[in-house]
CSV table of C-alpha atoms in Angstrom, one decimal:
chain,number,residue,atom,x,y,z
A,30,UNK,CA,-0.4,-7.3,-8.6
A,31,UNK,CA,-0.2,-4.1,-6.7
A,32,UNK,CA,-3.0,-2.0,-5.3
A,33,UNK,CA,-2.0,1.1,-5.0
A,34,UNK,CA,-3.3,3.9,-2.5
A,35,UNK,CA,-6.7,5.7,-3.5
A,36,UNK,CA,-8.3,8.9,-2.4
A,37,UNK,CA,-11.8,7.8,-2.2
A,38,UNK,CA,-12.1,3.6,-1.4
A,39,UNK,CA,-15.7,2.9,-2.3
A,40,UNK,CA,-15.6,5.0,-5.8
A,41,UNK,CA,-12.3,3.3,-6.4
A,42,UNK,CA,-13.4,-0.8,-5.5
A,43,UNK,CA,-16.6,-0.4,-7.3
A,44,UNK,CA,-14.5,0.9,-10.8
A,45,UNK,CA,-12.7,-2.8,-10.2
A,46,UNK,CA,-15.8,-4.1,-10.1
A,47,UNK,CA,-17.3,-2.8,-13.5
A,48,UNK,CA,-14.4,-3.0,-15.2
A,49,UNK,CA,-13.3,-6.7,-14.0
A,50,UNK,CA,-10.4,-6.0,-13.1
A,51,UNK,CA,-11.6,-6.9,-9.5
A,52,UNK,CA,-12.7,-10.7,-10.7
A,53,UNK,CA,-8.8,-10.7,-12.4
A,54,UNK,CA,-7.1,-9.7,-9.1
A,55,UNK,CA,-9.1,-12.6,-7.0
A,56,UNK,CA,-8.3,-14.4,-9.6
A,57,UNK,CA,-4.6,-14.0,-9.4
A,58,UNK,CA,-4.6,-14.4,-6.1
A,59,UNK,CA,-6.4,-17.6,-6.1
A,60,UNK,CA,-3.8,-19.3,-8.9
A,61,UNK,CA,-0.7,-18.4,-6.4
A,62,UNK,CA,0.4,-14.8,-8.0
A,63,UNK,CA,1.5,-12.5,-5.8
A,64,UNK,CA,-0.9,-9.4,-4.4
A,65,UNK,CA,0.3,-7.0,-2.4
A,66,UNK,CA,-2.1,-3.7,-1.5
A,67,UNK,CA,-0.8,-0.1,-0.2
A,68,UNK,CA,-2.8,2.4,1.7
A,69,UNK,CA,-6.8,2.3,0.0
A,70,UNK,CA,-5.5,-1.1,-1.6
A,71,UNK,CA,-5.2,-2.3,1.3
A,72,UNK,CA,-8.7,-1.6,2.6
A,73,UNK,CA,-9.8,-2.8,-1.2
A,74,UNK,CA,-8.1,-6.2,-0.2
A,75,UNK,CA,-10.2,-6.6,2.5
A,76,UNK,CA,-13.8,-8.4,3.3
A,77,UNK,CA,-15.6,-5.2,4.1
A,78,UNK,CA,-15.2,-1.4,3.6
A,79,UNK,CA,-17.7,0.7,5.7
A,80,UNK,CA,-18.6,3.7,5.9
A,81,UNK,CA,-21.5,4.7,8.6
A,82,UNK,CA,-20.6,8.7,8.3
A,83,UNK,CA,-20.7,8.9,4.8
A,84,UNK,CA,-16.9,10.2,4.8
A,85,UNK,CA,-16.9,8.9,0.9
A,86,UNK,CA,-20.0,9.2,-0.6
A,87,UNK,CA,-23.5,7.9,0.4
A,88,UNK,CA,-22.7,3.9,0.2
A,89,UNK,CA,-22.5,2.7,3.7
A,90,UNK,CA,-20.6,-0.3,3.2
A,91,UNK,CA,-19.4,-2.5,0.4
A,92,UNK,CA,-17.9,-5.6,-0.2
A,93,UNK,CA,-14.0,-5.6,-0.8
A,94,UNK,CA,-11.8,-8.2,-2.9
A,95,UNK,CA,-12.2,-11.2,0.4
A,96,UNK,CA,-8.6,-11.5,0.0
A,97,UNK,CA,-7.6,-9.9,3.4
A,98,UNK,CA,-9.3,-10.9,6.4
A,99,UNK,CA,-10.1,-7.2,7.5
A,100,UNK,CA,-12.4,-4.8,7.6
A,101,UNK,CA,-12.1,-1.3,7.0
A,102,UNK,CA,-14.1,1.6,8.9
A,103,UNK,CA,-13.8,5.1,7.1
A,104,UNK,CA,-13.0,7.8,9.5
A,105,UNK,CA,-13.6,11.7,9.5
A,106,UNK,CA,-9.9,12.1,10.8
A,107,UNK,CA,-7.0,11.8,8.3
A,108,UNK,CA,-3.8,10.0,9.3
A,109,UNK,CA,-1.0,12.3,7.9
A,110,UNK,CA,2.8,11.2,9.7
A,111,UNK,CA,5.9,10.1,8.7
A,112,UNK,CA,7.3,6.6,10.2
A,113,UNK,CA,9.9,4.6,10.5
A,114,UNK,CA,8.7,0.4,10.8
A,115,UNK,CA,9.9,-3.1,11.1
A,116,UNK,CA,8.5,-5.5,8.7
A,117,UNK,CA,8.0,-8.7,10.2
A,118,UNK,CA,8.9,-10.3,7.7
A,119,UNK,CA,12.2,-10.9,8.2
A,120,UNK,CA,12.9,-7.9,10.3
A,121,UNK,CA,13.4,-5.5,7.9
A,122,UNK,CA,13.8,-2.0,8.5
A,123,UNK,CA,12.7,0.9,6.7
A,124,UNK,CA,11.0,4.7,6.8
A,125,UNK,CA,7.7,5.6,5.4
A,126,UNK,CA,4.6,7.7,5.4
A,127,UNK,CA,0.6,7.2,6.2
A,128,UNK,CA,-1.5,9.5,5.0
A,129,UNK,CA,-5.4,8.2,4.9
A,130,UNK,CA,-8.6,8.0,6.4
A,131,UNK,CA,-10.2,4.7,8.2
A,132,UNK,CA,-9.3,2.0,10.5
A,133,UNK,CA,-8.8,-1.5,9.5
A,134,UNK,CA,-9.1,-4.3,11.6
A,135,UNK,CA,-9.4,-7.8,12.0
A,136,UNK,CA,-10.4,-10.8,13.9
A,137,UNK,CA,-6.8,-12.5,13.3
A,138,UNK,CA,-3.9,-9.8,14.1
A,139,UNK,CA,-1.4,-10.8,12.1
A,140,UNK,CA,0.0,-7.2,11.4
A,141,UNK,CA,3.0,-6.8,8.9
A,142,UNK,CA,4.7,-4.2,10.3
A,143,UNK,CA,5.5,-2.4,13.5
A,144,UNK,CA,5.6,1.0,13.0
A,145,UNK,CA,7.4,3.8,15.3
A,146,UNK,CA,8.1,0.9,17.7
A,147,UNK,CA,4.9,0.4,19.3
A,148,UNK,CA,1.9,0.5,16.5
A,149,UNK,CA,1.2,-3.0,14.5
A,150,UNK,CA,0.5,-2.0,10.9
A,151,UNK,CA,-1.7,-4.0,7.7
A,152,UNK,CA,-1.5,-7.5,7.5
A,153,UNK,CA,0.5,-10.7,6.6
A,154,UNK,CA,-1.3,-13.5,4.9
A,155,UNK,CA,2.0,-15.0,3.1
A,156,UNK,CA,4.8,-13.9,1.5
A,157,UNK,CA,3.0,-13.3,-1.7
A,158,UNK,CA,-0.4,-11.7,-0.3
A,159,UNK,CA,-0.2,-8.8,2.4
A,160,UNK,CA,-1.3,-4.9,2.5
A,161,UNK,CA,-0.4,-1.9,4.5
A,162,UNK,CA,-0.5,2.0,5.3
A,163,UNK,CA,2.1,2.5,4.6
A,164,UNK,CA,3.5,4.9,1.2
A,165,UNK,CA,7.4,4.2,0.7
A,166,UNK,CA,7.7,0.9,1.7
A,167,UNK,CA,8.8,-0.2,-1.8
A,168,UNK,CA,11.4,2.1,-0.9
A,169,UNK,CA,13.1,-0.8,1.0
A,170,UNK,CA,15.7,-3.2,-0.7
A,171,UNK,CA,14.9,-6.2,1.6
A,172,UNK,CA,11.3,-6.3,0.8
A,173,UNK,CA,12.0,-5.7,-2.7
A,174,UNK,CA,14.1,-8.4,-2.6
A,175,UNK,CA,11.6,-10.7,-0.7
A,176,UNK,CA,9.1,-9.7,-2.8
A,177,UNK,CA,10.9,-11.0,-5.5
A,178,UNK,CA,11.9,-14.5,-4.1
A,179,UNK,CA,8.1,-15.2,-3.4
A,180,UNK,CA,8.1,-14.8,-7.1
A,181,UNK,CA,10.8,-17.5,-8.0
A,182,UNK,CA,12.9,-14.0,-9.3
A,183,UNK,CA,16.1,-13.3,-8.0
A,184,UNK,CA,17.9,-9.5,-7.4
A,185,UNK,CA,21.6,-9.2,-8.4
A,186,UNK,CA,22.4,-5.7,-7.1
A,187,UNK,CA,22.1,-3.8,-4.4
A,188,UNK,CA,19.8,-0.8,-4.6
A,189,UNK,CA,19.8,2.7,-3.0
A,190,UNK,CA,16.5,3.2,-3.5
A,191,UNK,CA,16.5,6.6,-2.0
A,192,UNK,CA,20.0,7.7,-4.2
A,193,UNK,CA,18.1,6.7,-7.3
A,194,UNK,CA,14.9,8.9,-6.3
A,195,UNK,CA,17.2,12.0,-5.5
A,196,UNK,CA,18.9,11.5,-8.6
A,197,UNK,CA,15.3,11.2,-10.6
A,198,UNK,CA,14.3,14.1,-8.8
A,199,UNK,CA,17.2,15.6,-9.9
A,200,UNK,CA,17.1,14.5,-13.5
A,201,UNK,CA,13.6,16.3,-13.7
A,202,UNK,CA,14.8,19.8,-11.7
A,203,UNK,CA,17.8,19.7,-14.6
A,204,UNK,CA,14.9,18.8,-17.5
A,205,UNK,CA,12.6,21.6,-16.1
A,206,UNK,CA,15.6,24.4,-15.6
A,207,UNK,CA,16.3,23.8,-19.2
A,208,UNK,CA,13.1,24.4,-20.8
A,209,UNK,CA,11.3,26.5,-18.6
A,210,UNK,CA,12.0,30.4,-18.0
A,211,UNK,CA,12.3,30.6,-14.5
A,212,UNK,CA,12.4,34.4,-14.4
């Protein structure tokens, strides 16, 4: 299961809720499947989302999946940067982007990745269960690979993930010159 980013947390955790899909991802998680969250799935995969400023909406704060143990506080500022990170994991290398608003945190700092360096990023629960900021990180052969082996799958090639987006990109840019008049 992957939780992807969101744009507004609260609105987004309490949709899992009514349509239980948020009872299926605990679920999941509890009979060994893998779980992974990015960005606002991240925060969703967490104990608590808060939000004392009403940067959301008007629910101060609201119970996440438990499967993380963090807690996210939504902020007025947005993170927007590029970044390059090591996930600890293995050591992996790779480049990225943040782009959202809150601070998680937790009691156990057991961050996944270091990013630029110096900043410890999400966190690592097992091989099968961790979230993070960061957007791109999928982007990575190694932790595509490791994600895979938690799995019990295997990966017979080696991937350039960012030759096969360029040449996506490229296939659409050919796809939209042909049917579009650009004068």
């Amino acid at each position: 299961v992957i939780i992807p980013g969101s744009k507004n947390t609260i609105s987004d955790m309490l949709f899992l809720q009514k349509q239980g899909m948020a009872q299926a991802i605990k679920q999941a998680h509890e009979s060994g499947k893998a779980v992974y969250g990015i960005c606002g799935g991240f925060q969703i995969m967490g104990n608590w989302i808060i939000d004392p400023n009403h940067v959301e909406g008007e629910i101060e704060a609201l119970p996440g999946l438990g499967i993380l143990p963090v807690e996210t506080t939504m902020t007025e500022e947005k993170i927007t940067r590029q970044c390059e990170f090591q996930f600890q994991s293995g050591g992996l290398t790779g480049k990225g982007y943040e782009i959202h608003m809150g601070e998680t945190t937790s009691k156990k700092h057991n961050p996944i990745c270091i990013i630029d360096g110096k900043k410890s990023d999400g966190y690592f629960l097992n091989e099968k269960t961790w979230g993070t900021y960061i957007h791109g990180i999928f982007d990575t052969h190694g932790i595509v690979k490791s994600i895979l082996q938690a799995s019990g799958k295997t990966m017979n090639s080696e991937i350039d993930f960012q030759k096969f987006k360029e040449e996506q990109y490229d296939k659409l840019a050919d796809l939209i010159r042909e049917n579009t008049d650009l004068e």
